[in-house]
PDB file of N, CA and C in Angstrom:
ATOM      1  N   UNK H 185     -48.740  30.855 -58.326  1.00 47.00           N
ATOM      2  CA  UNK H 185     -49.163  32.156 -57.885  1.00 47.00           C
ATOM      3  C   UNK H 185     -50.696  32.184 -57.857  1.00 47.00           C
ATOM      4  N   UNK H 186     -51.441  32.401 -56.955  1.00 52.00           N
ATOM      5  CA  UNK H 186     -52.692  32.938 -56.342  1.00 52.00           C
ATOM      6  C   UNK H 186     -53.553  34.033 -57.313  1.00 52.00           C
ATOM      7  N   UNK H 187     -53.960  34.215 -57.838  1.00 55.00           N
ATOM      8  CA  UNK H 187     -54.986  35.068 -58.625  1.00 55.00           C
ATOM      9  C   UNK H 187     -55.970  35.497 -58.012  1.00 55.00           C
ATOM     10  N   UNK H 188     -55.585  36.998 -57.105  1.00 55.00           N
ATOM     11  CA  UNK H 188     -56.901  37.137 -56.688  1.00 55.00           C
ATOM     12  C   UNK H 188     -57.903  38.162 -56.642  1.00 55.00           C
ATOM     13  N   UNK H 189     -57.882  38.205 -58.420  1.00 65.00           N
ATOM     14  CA  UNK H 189     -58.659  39.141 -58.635  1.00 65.00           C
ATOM     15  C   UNK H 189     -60.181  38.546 -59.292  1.00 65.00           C
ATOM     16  N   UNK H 190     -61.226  38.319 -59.373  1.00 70.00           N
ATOM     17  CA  UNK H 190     -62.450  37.977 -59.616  1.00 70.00           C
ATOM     18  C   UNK H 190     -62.010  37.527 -61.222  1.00 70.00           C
ATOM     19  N   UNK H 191     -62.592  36.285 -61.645  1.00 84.00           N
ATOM     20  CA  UNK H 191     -62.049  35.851 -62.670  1.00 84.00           C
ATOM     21  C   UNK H 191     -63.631  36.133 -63.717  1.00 84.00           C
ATOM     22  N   UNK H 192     -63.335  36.190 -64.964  1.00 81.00           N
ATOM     23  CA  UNK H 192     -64.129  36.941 -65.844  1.00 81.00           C
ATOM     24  C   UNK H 192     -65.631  36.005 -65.744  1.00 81.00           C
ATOM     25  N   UNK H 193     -65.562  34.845 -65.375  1.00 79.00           N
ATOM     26  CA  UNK H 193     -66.908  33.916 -65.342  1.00 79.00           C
ATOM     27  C   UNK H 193     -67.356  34.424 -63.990  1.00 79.00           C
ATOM     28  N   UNK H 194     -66.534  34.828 -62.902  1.00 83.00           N
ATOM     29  CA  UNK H 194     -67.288  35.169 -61.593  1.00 83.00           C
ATOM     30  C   UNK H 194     -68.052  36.841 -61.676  1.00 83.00           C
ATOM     31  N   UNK H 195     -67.647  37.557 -62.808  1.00 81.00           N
ATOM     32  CA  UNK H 195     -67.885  38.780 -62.725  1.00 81.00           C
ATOM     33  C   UNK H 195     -69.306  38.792 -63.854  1.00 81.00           C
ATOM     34  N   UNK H 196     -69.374  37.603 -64.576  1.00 78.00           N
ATOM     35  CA  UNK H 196     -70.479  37.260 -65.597  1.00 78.00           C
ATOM     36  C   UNK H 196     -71.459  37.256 -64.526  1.00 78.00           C
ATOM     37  N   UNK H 197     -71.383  36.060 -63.697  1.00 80.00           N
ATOM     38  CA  UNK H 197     -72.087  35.430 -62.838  1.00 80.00           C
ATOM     39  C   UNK H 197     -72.979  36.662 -61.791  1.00 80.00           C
ATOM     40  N   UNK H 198     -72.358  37.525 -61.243  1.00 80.00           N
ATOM     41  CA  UNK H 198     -72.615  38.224 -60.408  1.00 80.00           C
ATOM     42  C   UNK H 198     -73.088  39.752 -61.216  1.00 80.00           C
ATOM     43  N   UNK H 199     -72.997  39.962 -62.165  1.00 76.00           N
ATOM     44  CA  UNK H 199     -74.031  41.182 -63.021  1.00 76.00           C
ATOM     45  C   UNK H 199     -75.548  39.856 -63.851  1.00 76.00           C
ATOM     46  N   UNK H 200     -75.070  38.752 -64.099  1.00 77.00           N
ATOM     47  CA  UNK H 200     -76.652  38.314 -64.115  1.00 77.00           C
ATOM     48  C   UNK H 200     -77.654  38.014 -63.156  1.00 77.00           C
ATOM     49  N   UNK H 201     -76.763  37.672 -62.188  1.00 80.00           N
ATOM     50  CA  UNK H 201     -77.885  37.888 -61.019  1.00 80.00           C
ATOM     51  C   UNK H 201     -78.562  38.715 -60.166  1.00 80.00           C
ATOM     52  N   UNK H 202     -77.283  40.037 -60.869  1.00 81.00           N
ATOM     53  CA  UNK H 202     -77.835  41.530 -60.553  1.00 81.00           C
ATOM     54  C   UNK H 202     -78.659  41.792 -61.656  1.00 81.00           C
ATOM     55  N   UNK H 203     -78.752  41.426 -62.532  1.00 78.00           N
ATOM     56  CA  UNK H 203     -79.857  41.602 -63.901  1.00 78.00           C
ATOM     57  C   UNK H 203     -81.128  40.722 -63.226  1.00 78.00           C
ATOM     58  N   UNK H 204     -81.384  39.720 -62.492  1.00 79.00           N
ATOM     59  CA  UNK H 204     -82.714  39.280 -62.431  1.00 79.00           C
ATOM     60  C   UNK H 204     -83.119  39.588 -61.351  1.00 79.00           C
ATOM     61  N   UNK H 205     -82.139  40.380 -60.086  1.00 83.00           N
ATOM     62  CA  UNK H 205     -82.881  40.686 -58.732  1.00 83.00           C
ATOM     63  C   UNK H 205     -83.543  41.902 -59.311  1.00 83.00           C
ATOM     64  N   UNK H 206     -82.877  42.632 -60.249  1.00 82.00           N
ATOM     65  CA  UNK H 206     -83.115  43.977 -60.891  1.00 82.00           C
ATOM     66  C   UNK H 206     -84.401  43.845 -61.676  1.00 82.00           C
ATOM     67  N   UNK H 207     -84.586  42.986 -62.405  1.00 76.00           N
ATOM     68  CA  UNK H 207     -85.810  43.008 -63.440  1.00 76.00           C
ATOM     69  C   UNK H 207     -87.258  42.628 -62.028  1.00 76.00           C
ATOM     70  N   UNK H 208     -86.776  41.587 -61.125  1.00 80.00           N
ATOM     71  CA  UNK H 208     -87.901  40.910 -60.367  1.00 80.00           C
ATOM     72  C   UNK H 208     -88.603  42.403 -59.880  1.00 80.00           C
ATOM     73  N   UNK H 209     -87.228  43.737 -58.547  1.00 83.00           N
ATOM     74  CA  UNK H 209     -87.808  44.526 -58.043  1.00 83.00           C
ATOM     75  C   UNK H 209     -88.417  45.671 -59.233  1.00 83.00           C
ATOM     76  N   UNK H 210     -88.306  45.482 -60.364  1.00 77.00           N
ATOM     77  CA  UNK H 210     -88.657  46.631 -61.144  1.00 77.00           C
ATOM     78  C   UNK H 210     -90.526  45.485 -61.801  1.00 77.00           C
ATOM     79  N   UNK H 211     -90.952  44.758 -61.217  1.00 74.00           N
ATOM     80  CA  UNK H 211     -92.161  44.218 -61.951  1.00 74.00           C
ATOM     81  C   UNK H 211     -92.860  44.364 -60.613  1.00 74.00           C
ATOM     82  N   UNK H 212     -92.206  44.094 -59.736  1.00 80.00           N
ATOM     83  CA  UNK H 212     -93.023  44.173 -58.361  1.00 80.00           C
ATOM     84  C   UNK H 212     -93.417  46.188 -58.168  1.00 80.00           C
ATOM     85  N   UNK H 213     -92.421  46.705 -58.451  1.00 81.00           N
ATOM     86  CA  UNK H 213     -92.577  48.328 -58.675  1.00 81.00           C
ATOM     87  C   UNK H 213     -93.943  48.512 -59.731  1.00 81.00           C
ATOM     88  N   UNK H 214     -93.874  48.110 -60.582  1.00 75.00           N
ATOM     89  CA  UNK H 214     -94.628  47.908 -61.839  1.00 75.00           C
ATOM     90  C   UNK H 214     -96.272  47.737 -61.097  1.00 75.00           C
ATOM     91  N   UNK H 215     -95.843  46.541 -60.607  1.00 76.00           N
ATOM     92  CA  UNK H 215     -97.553  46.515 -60.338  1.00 76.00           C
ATOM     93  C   UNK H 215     -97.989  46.731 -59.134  1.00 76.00           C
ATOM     94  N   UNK H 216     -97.229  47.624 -58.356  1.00 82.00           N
ATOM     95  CA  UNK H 216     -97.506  48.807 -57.132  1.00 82.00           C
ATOM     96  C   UNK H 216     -98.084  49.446 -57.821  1.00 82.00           C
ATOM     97  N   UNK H 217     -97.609  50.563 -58.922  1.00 80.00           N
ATOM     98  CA  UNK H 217     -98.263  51.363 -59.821  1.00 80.00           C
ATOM     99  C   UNK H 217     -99.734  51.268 -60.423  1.00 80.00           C
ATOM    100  N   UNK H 218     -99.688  49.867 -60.777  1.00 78.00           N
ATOM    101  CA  UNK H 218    -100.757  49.005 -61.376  1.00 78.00           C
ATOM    102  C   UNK H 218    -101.807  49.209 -60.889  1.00 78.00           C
ATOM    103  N   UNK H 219    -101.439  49.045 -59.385  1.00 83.00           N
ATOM    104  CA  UNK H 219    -102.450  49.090 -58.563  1.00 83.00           C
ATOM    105  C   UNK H 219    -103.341  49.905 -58.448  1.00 83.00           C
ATOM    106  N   UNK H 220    -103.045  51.439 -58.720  1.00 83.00           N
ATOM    107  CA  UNK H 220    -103.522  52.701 -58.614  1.00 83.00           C
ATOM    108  C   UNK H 220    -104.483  52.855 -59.741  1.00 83.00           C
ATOM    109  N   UNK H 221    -104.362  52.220 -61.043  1.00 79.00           N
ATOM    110  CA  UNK H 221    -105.113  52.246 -62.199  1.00 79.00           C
ATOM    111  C   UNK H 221    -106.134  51.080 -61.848  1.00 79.00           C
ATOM    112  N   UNK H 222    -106.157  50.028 -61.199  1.00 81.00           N
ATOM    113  CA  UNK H 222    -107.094  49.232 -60.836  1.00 81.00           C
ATOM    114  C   UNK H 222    -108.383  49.698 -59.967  1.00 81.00           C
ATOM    115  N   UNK H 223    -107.682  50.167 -58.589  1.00 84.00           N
ATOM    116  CA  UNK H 223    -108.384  50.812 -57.983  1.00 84.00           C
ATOM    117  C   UNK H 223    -109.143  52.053 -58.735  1.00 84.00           C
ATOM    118  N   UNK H 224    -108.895  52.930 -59.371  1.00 85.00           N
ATOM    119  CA  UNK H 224    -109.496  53.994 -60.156  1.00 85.00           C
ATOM    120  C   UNK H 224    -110.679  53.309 -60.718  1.00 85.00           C
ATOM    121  N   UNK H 225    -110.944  52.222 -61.045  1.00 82.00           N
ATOM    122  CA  UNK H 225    -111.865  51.752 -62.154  1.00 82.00           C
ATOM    123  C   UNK H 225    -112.931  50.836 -61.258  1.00 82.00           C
ATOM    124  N   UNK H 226    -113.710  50.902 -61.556  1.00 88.00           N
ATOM    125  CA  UNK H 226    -114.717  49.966 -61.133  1.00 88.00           C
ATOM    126  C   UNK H 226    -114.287  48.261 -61.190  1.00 88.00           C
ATOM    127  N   UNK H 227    -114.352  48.042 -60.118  1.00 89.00           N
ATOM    128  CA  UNK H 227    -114.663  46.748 -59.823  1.00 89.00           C
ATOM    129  C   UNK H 227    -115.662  45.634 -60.952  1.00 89.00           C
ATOM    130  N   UNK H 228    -114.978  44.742 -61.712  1.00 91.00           N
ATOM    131  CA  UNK H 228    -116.080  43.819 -62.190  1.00 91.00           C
ATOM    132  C   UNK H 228    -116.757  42.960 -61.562  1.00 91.00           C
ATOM    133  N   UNK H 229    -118.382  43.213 -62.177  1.00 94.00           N
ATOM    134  CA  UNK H 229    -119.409  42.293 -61.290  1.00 94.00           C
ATOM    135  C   UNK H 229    -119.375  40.979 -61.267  1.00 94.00           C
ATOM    136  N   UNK H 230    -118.775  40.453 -62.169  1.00 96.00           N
ATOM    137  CA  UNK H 230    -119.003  38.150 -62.504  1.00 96.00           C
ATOM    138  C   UNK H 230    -117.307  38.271 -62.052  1.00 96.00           C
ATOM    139  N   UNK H 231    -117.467  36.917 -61.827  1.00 96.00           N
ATOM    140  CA  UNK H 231    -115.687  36.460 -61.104  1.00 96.00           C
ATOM    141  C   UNK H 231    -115.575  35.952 -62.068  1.00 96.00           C
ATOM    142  N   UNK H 232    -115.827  35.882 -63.410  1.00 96.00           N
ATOM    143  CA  UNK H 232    -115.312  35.913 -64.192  1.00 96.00           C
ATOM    144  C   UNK H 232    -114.233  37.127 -64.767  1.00 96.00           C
ATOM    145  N   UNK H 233    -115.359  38.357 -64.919  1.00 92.00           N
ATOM    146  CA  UNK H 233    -114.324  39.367 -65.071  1.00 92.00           C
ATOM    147  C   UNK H 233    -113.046  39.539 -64.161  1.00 92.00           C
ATOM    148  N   UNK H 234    -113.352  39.265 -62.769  1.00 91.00           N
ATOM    149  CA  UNK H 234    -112.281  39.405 -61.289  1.00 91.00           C
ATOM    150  C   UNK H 234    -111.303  38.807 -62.206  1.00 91.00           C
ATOM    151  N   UNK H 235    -111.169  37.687 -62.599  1.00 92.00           N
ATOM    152  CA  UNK H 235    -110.309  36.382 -62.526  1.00 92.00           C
ATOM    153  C   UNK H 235    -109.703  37.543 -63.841  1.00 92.00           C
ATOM    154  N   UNK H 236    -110.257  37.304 -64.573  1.00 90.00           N
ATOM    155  CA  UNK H 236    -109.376  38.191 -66.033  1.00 90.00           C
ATOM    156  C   UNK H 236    -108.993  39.967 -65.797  1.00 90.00           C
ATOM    157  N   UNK H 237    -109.251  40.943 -64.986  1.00 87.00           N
ATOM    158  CA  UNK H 237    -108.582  41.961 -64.631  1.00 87.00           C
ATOM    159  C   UNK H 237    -107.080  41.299 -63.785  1.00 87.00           C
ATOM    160  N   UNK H 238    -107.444  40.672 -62.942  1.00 86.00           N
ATOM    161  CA  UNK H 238    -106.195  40.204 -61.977  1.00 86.00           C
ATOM    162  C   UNK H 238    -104.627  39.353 -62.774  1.00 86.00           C
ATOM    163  N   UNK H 239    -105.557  38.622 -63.791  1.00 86.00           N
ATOM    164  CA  UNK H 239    -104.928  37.959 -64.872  1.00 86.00           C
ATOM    165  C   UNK H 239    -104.067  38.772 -65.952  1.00 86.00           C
ATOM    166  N   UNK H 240    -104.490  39.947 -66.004  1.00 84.00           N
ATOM    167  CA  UNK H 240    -103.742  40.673 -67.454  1.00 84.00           C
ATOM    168  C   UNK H 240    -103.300  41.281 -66.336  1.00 84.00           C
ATOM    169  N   UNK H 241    -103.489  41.859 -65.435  1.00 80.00           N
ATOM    170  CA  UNK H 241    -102.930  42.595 -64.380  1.00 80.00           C
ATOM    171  C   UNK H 241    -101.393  42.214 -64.170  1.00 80.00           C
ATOM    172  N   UNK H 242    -101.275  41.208 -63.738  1.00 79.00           N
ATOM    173  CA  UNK H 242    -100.135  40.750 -63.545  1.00 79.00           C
ATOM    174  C   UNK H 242     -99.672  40.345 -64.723  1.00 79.00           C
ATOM    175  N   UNK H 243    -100.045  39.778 -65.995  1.00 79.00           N
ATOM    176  CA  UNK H 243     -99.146  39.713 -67.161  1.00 79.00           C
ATOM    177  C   UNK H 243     -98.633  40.966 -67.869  1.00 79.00           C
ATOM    178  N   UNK H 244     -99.925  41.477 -68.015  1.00 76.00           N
ATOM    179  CA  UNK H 244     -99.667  42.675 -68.924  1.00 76.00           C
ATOM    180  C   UNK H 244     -97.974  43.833 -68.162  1.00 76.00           C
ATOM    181  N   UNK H 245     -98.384  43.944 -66.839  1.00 71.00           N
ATOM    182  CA  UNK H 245     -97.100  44.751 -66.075  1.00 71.00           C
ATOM    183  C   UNK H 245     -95.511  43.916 -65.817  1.00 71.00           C
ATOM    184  N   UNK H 246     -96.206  42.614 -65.323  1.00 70.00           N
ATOM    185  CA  UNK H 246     -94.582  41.331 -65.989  1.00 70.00           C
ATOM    186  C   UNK H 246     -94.145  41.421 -67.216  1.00 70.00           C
ATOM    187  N   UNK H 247     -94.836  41.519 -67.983  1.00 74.00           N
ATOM    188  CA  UNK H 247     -94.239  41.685 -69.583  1.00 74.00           C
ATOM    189  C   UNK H 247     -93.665  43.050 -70.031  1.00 74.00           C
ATOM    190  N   UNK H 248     -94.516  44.073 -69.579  1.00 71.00           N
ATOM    191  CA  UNK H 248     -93.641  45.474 -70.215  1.00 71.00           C
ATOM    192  C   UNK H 248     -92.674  45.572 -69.493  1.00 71.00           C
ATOM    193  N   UNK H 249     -92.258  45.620 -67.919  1.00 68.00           N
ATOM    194  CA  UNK H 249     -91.526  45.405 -67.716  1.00 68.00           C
ATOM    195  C   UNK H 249     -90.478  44.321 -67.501  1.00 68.00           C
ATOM    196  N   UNK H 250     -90.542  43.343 -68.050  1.00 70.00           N
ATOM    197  CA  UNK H 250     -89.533  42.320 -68.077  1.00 70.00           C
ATOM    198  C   UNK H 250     -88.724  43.391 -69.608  1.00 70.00           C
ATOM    199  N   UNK H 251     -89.480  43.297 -70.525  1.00 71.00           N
ATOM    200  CA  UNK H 251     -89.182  43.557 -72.237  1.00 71.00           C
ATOM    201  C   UNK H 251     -88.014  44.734 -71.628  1.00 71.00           C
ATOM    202  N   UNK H 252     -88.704  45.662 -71.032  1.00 70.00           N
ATOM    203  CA  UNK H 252     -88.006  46.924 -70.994  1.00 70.00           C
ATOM    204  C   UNK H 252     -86.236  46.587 -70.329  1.00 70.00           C
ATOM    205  N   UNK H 253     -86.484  45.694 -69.471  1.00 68.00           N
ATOM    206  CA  UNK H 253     -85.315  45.651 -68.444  1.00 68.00           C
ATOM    207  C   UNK H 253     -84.595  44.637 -69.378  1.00 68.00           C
ATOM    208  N   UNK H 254     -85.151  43.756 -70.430  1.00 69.00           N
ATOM    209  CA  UNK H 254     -84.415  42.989 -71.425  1.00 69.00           C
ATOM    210  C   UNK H 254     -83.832  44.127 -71.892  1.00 69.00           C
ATOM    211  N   UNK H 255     -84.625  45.343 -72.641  1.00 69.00           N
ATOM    212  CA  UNK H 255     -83.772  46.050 -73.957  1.00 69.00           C
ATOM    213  C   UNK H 255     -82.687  47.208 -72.902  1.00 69.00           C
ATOM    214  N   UNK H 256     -83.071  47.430 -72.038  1.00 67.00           N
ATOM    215  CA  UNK H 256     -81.915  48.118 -71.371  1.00 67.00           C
ATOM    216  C   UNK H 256     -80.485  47.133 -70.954  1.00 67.00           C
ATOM    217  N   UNK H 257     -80.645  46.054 -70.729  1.00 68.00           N
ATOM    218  CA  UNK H 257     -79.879  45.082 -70.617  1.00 68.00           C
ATOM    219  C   UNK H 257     -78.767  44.690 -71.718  1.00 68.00           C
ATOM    220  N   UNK H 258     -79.691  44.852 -72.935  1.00 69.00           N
ATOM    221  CA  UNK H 258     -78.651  44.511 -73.715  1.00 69.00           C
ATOM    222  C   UNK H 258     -77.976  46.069 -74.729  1.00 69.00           C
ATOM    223  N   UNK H 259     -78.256  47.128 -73.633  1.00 63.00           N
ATOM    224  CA  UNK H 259     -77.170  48.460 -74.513  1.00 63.00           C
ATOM    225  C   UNK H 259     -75.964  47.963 -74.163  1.00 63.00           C
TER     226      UNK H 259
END
């Protein structure tokens, strides 16, 4: 007999990969937002500073939101 209802590893499979398309569009959202607090602020003068706003920029908003979409993940 044929089983053809989604077997419990295919239904794993397909909410984790809805968990990482989910976390990716919620960091890319993240630092849309980001953006608005960047722009507000003055521009740094040495490309040094450039290199390190752009740098936490993108970590600092990958990380709160990765963490967040971890702890909602695992209610």
């Amino acid at each position: 007999m044929v089983d053809s209802e989604n077997s419990y590893g295919e239904r794993v499979s397909r909410l984790v990969g809805w968990g990482h398309w989910f976390a990716f569009f919620n960091i890319i959202a993240a630092m849309l937002v980001g953006t608005r607090y960047i722009a507000a602020s003055p521009w740094p003068d040495t490309l040094l500073g450039q290199i390190y706003l752009l740098t936490s920029w993108i970590g600092h908003f990958g990380f709160w939101f990765s963490l967040c979409t971890f702890w909602y993940s695992s209610l």
